[in-house]
mmCIF file of C-alpha atoms and ligand atoms in Angstrom:
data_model
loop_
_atom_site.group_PDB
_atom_site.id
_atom_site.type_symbol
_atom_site.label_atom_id
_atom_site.label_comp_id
_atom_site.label_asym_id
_atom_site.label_seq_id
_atom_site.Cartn_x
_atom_site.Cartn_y
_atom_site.Cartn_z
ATOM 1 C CA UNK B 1 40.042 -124.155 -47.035
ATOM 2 C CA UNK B 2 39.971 -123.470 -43.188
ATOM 3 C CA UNK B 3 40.562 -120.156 -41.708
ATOM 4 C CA UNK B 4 44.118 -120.065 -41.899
ATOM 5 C CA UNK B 5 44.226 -120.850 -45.518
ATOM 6 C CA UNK B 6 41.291 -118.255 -46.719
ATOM 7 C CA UNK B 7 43.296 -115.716 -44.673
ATOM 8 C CA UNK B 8 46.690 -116.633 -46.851
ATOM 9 C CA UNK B 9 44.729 -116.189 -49.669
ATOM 10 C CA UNK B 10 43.011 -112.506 -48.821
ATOM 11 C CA UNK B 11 46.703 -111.721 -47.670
ATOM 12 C CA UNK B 12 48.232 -112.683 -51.034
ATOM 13 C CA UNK B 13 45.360 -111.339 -53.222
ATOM 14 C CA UNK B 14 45.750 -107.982 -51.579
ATOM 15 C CA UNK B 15 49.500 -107.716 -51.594
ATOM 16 C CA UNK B 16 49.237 -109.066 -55.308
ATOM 17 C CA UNK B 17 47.200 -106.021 -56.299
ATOM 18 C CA UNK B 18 49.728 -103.806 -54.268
ATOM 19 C CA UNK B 19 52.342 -105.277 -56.672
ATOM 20 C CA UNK B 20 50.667 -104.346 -59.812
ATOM 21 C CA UNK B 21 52.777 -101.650 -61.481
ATOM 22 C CA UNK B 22 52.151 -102.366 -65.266
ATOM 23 C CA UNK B 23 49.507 -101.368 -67.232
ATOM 24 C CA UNK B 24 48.296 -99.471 -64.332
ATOM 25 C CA UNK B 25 45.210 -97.365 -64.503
ATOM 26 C CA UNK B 26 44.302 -94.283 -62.494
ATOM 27 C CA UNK B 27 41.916 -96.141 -60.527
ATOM 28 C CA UNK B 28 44.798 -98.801 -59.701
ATOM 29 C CA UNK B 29 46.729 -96.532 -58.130
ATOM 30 C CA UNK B 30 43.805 -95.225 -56.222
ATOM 31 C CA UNK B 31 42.837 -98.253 -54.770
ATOM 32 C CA UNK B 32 46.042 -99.131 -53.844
ATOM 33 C CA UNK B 33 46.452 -96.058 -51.891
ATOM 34 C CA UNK B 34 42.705 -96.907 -50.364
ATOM 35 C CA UNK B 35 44.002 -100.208 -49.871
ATOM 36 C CA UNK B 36 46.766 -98.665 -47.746
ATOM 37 C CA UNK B 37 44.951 -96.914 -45.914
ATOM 38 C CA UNK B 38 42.417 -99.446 -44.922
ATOM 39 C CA UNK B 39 44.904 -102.004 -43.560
ATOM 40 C CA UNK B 40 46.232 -98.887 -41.789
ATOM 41 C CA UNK B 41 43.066 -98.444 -39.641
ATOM 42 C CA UNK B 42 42.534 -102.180 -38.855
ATOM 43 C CA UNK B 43 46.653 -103.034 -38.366
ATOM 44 C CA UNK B 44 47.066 -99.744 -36.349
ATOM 45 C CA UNK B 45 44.379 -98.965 -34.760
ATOM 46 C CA UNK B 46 41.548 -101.498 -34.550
ATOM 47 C CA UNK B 47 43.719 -104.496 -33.567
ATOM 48 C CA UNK B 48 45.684 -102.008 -31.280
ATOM 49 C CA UNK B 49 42.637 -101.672 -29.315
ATOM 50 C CA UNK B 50 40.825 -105.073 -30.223
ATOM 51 C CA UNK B 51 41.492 -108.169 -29.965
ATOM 52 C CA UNK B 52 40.645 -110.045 -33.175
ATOM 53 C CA UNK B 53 41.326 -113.531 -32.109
ATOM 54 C CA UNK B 54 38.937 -112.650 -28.621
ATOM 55 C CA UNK B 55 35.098 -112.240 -30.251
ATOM 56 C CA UNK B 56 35.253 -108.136 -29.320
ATOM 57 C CA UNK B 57 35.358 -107.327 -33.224
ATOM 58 C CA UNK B 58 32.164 -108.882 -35.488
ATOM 59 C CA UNK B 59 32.250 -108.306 -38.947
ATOM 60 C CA UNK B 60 28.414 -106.940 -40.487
ATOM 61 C CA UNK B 61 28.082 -109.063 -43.415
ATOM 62 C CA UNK B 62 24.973 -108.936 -46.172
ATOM 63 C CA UNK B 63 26.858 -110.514 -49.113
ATOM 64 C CA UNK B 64 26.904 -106.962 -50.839
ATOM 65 C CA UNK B 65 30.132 -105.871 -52.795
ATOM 66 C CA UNK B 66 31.358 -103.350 -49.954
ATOM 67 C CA UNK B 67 31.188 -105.938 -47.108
ATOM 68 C CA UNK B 68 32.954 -108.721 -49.098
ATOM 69 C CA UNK B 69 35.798 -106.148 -49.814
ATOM 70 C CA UNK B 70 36.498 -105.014 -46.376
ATOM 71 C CA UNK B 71 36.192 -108.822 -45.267
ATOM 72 C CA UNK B 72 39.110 -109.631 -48.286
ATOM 73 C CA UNK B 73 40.907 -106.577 -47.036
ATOM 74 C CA UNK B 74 40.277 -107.844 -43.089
ATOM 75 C CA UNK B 75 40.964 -111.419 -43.741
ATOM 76 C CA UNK B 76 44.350 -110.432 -45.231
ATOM 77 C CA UNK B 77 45.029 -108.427 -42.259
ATOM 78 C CA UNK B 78 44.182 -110.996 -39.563
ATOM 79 C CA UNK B 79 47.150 -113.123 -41.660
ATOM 80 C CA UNK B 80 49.614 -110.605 -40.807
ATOM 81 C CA UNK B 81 48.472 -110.279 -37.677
ATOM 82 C CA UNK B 82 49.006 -114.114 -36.818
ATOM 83 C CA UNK B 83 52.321 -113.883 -38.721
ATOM 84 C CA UNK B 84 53.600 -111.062 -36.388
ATOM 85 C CA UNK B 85 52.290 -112.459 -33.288
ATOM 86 C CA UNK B 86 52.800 -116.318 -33.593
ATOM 87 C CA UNK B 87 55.893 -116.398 -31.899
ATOM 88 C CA UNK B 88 55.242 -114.151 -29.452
ATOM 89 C CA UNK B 89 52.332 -115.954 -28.049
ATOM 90 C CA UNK B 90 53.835 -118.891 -29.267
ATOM 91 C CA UNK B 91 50.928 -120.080 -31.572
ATOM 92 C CA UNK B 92 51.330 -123.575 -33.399
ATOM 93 C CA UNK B 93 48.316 -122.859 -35.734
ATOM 94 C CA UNK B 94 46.510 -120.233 -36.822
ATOM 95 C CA UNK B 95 44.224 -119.371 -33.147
ATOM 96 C CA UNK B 96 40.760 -118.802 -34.576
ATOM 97 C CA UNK B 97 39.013 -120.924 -36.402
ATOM 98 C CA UNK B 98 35.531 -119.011 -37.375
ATOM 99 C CA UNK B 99 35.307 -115.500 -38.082
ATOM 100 C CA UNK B 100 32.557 -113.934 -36.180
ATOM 101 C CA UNK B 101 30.027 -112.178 -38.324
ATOM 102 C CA UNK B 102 26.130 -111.210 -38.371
ATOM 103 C CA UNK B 103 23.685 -110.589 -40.781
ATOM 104 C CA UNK B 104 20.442 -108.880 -40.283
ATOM 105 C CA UNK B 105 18.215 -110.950 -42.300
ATOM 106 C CA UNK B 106 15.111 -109.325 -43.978
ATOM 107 C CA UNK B 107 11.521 -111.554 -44.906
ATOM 108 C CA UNK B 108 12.880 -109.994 -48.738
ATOM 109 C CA UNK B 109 16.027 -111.072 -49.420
ATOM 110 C CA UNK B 110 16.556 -111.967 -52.999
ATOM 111 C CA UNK B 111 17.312 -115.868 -52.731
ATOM 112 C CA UNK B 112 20.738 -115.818 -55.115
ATOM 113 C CA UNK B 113 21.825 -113.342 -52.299
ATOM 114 C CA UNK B 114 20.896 -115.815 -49.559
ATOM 115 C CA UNK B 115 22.400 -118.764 -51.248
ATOM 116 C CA UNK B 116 25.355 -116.319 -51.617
ATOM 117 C CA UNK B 117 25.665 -115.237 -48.343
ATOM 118 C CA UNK B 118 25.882 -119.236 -47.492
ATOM 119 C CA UNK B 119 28.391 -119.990 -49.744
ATOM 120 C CA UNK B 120 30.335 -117.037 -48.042
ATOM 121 C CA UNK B 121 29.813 -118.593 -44.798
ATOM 122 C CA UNK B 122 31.553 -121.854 -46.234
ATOM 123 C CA UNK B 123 34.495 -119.949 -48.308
ATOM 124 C CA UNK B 124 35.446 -117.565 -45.737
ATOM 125 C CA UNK B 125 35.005 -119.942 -42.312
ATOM 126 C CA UNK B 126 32.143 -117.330 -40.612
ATOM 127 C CA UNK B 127 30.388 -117.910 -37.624
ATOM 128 C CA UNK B 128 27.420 -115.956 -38.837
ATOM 129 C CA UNK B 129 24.523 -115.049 -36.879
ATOM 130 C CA UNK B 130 21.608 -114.590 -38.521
ATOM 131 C CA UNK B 131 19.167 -112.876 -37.018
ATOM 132 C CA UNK B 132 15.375 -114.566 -36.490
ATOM 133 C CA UNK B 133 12.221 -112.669 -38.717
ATOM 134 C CA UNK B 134 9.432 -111.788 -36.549
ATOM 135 C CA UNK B 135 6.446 -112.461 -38.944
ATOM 136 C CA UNK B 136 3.991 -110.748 -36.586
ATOM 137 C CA UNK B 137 6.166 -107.437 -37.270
ATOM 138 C CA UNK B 138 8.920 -105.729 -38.296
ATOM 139 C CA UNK B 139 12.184 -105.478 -36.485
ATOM 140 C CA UNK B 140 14.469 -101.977 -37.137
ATOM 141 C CA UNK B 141 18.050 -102.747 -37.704
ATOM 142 C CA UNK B 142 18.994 -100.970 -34.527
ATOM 143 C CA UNK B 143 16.309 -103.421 -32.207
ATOM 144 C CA UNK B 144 18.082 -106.403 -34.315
ATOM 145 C CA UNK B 145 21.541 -105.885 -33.567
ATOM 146 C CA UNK B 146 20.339 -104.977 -30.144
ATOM 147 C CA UNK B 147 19.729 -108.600 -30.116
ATOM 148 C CA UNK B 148 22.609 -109.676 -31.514
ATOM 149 C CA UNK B 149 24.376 -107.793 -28.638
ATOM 150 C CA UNK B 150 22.289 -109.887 -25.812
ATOM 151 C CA UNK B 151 23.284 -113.299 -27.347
ATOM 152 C CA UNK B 152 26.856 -112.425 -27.713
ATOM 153 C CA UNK B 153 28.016 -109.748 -25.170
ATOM 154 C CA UNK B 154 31.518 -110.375 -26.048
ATOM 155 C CA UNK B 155 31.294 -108.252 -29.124
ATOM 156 C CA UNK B 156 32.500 -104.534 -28.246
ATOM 157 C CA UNK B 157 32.959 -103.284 -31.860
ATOM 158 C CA UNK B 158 31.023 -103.871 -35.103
ATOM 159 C CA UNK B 159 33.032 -104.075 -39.049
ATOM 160 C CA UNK B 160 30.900 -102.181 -41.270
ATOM 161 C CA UNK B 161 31.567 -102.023 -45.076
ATOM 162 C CA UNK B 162 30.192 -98.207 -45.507
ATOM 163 C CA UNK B 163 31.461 -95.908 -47.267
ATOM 164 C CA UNK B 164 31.374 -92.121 -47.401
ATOM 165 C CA UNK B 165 29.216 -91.738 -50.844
ATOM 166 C CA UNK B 166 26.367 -94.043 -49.097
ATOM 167 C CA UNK B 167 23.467 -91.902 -47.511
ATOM 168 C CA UNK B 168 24.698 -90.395 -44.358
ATOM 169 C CA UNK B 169 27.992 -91.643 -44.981
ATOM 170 C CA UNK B 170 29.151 -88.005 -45.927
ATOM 171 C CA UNK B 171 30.201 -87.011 -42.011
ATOM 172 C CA UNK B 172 31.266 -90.643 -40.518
ATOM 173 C CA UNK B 173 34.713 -91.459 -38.987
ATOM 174 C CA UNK B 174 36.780 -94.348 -39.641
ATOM 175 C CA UNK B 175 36.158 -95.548 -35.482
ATOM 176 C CA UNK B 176 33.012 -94.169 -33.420
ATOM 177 C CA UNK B 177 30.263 -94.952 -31.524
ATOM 178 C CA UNK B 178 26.965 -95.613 -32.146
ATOM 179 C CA UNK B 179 24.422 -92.935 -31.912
ATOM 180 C CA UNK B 180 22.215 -92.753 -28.757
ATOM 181 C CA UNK B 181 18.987 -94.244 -30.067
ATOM 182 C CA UNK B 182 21.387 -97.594 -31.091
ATOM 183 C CA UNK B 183 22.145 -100.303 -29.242
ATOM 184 C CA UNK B 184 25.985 -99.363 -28.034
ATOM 185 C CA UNK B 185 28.975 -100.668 -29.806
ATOM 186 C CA UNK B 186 31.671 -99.125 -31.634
ATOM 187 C CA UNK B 187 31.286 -98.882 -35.774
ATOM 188 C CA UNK B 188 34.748 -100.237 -37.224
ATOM 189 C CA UNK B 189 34.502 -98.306 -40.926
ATOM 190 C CA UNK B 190 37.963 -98.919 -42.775
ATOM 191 C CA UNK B 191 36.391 -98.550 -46.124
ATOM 192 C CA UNK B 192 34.719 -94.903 -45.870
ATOM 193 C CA UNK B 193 37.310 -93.284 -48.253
ATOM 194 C CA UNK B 194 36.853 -95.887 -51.270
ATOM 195 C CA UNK B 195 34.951 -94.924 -54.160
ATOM 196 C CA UNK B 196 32.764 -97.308 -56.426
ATOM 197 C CA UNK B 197 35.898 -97.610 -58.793
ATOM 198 C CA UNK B 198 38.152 -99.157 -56.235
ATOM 199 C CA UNK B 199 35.410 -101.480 -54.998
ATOM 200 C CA UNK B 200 35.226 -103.057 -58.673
ATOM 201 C CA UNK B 201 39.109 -102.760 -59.120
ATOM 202 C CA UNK B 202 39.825 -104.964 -56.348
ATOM 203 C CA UNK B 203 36.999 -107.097 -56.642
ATOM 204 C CA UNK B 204 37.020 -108.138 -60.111
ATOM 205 C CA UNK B 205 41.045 -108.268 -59.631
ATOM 206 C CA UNK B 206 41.134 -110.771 -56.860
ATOM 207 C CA UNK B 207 38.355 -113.020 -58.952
ATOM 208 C CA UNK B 208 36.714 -114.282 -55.302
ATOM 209 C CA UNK B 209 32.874 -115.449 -56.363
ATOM 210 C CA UNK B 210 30.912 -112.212 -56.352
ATOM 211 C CA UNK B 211 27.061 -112.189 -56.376
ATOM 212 C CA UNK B 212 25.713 -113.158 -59.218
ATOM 213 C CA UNK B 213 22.978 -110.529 -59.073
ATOM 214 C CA UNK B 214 25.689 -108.170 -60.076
ATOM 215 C CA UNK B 215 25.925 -109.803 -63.444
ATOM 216 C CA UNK B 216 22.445 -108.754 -64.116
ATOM 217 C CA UNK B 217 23.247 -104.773 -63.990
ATOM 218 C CA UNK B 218 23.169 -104.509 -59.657
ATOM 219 C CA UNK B 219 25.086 -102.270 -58.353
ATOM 220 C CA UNK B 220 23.445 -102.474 -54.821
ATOM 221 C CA UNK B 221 21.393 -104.529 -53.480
ATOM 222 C CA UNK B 222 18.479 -104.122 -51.032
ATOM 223 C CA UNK B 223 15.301 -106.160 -50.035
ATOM 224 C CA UNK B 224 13.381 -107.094 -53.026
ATOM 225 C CA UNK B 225 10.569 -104.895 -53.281
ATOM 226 C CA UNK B 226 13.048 -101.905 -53.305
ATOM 227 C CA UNK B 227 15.717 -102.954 -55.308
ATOM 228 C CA UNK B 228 15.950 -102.864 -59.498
ATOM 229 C CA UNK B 229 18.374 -103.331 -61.713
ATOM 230 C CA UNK B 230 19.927 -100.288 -61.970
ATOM 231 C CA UNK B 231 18.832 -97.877 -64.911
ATOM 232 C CA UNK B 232 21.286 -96.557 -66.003
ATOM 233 C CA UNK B 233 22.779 -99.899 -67.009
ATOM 234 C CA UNK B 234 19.526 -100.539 -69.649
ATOM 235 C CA UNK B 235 20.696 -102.452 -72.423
ATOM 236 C CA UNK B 236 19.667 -100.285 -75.613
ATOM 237 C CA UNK B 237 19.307 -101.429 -78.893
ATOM 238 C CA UNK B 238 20.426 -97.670 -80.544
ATOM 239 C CA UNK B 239 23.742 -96.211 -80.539
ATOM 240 C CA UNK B 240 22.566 -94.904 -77.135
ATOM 241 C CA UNK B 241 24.615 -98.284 -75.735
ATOM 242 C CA UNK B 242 27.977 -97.113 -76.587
ATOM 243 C CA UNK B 243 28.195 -94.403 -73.740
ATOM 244 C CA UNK B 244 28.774 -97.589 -71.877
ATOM 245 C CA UNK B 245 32.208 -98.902 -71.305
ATOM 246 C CA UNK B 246 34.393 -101.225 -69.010
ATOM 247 C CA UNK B 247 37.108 -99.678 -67.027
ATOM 248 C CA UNK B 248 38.222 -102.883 -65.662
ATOM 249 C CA UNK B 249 39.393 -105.352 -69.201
ATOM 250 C CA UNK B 250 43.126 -105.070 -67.169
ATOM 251 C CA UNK B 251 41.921 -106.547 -63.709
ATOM 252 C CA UNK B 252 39.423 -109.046 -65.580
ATOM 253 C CA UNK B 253 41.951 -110.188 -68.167
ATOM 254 C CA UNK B 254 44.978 -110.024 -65.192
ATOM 255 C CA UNK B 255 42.632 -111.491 -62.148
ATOM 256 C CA UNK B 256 44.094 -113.647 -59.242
ATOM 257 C CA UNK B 257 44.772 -116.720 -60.302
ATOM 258 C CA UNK B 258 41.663 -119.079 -59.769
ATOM 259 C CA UNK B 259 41.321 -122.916 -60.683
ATOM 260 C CA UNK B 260 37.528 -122.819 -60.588
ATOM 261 C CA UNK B 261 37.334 -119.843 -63.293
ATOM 262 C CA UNK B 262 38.235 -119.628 -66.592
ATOM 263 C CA UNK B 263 40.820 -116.697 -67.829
ATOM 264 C CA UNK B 264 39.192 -113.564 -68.282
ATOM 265 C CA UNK B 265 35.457 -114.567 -67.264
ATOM 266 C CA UNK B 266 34.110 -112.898 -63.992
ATOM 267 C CA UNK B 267 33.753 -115.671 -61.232
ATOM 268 C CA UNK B 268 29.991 -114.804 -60.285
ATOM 269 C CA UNK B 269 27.689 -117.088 -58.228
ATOM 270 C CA UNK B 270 24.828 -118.812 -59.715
ATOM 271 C CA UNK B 271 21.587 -116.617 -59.973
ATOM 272 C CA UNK B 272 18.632 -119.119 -58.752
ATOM 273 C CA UNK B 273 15.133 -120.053 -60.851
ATOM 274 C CA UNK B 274 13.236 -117.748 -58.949
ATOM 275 C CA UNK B 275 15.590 -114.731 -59.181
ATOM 276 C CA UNK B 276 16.056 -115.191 -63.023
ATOM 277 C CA UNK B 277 12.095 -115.505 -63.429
ATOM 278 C CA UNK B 278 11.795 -112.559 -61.045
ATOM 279 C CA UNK B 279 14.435 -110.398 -62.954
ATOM 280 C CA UNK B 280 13.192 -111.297 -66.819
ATOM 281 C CA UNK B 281 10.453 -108.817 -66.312
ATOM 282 C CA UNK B 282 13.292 -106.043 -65.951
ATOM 283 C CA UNK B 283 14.745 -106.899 -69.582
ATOM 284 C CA UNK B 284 18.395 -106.984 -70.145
ATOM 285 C CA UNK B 285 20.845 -104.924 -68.138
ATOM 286 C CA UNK B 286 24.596 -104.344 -68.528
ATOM 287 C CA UNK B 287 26.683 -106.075 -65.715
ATOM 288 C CA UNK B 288 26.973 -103.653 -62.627
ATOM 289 C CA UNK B 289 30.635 -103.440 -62.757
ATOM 290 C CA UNK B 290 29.865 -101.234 -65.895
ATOM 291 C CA UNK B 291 28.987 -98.163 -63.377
ATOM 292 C CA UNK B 292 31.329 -95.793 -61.753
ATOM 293 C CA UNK B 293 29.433 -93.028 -61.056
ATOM 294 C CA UNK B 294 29.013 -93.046 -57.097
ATOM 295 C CA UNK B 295 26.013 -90.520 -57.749
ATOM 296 C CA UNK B 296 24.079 -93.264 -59.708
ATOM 297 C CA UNK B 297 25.490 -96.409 -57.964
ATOM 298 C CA UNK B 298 21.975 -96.363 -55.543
ATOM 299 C CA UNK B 299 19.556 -95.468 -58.631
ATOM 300 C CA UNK B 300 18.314 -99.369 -58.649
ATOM 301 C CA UNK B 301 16.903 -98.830 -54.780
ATOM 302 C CA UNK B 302 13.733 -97.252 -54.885
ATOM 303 C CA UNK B 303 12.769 -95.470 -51.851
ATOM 304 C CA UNK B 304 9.497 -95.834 -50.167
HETATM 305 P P1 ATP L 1 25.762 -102.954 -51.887
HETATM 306 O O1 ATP L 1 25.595 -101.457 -51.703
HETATM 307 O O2 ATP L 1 26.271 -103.312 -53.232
HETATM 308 O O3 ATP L 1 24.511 -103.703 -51.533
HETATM 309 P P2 ATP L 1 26.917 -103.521 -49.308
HETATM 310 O O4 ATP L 1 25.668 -104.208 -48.897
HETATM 311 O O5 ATP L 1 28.179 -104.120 -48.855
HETATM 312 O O6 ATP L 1 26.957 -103.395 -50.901
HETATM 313 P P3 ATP L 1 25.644 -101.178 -48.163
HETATM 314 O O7 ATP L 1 24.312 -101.677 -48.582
HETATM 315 O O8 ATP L 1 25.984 -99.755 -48.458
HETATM 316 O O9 ATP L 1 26.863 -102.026 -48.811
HETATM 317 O O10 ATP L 1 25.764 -101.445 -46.611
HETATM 318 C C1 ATP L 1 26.909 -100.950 -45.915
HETATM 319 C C2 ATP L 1 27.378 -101.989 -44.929
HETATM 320 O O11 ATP L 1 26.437 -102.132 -43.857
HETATM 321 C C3 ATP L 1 27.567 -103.387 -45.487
HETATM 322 O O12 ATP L 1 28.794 -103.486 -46.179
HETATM 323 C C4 ATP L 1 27.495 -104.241 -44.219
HETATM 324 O O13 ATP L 1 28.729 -104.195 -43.512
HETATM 325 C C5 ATP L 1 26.439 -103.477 -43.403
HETATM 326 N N1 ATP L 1 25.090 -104.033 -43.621
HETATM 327 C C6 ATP L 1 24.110 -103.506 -44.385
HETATM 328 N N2 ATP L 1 23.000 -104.263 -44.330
HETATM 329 C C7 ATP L 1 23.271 -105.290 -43.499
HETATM 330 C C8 ATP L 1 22.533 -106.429 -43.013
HETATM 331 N N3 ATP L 1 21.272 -106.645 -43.382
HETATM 332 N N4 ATP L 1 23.155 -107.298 -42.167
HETATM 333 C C9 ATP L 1 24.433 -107.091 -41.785
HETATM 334 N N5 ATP L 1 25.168 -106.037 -42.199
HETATM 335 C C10 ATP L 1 24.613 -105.147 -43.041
#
């Protein structure tokens, strides 16, 4: 699929889960009405004062679950966008063809979330920069996209998939600037309102390819020496287990249509040798789409 055709895709699988109006759960509604809102800030006011088609927006993209929502959500939108504007401007085809994106690549990234993040780049047509490890130190995030901002001085505002439960997410607006000790851009948050419900809803719902280190009882993922499976999704062998249940049998039984995946399995990508070997020493975990308490979503990330 080429840009134009992912984009089609996002659009429909979006609208689709606008439609739904049976069997509707509380957090279906929610997320429609986060949803809403979130194609409100990029239709209204991001593309209103970026261009999308120009290189000023970049989308921040680590292969996590909140980034590959907002680019479903933002992929959809770029659709109507060209819809709107195609005659207009008189467009014969769609007038991007990559979607430019960076990643901030870490010496510990788990490789199923590297091999992930590559498939993304294939599936959803990004131009991703990846930024270069320095093995004689460590970069901060703000000296790497300070980088990033030398190579490509086009870029004037940055898509981040953050939301308000994340640390320091509490007091964020939807469009700002960076602080003063960061290189200076403007952070593009359409996703701040959604809660770790919606994020599952609409993922599992549109049945996109979802890393498979979610499977394995993730429910965020960081570099590898601070990231665990999170405990609170500990298989037990007592009636302990039960507390556990799935909120989302409607949007896994009802998903997106999908060729590649069967009806009512979760399309996941493939966990690699190392990860699995890596992982067994854990023991077994619950998938992460079991949680949906934002208070425990971050208990896998140990802080140092
Ligand atoms: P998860 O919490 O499940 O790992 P996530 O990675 O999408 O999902 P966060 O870790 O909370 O969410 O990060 C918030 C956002 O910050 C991401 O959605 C992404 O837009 C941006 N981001 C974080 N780390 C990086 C990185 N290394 N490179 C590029 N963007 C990043």
């Amino acid at each position: 699929m080429n840009l134009e055709e992912i984009a089609r895709l996002c659009h429909d699988i979006t609208q689709s889960y606008l439609d739904i109006s049976e069997g509707v759960s509380p957090i279906i509604v929610e997320t429609q009405e986060a949803i809403k809102l979130s194609r409100k800030h990029i239709m209204e006011e991001i593309f209103n004062r970026w261009c999308p088609i120009s290189g000023e927006i970049s989308f921040s993209y680590n292969g996590g679950k909140d980034c590959q929502v907002l680019l479903l959500i933002y992929l959809g939108c770029l659709w109507k966008y060209y819809l709107d504007n195609k005659d207009k401007f008189n467009w014969d085809k769609f007038p991007l063809e990559r979607l430019p994106t960076v990643f901030i690549a870490s010496e510990e990234t788990f490789t199923s979330l590297e091999l992930f993040i590559n498939s993304s780049v294939e599936r959803y047509n990004l131009n991703l920069y990846k930024s270069q490890l320095d093995k004689t130190r460590k970069i901060s995030m703000a000296e790497a996209f300070d980088i990033f901002l030398k190579e490509y001085p086009i870029t004037k505002s940055i898509l981040i998939g953050v939301r308000r439960t994340d640390p320091f997410g509490e007091h964020l607006s939807p469009i700002q600037k960076t602080d003063l000790n960061w290189p200076s851009f403007v952070r593009l948050q359409p996703l701040l309102h959604w809660k770790l419900a919606h994020i599952w809803s609409f993922l599992l719902y549109s049945n996109e390819p979802i890393c498979g280190l979610y499977s394995v009882g993730f429910t965020s993922i960081g570099s590898i020496s601070q990231t665990t499976p999170n405990p609170s999704l500990k298989k037990l062998t007592n009636s302990e287990d039960s507390k556990l249940s799935l909120s989302f049998d409607w949007e896994i039984n009802n998903s997106y249509p999908n060729s590649m995946v069967k009806k009512s399995e979760v399309n996941i990508s493939k966990l690699t040798d190392e990860d699995i070997t890596l992982l067994s020493t854990f023991g077994e975990f619950h998938p992460g789409w079991y949680l949906i308490d934002d208070k425990l979503e971050r208990s896998g990330r140990i802080k140092k």
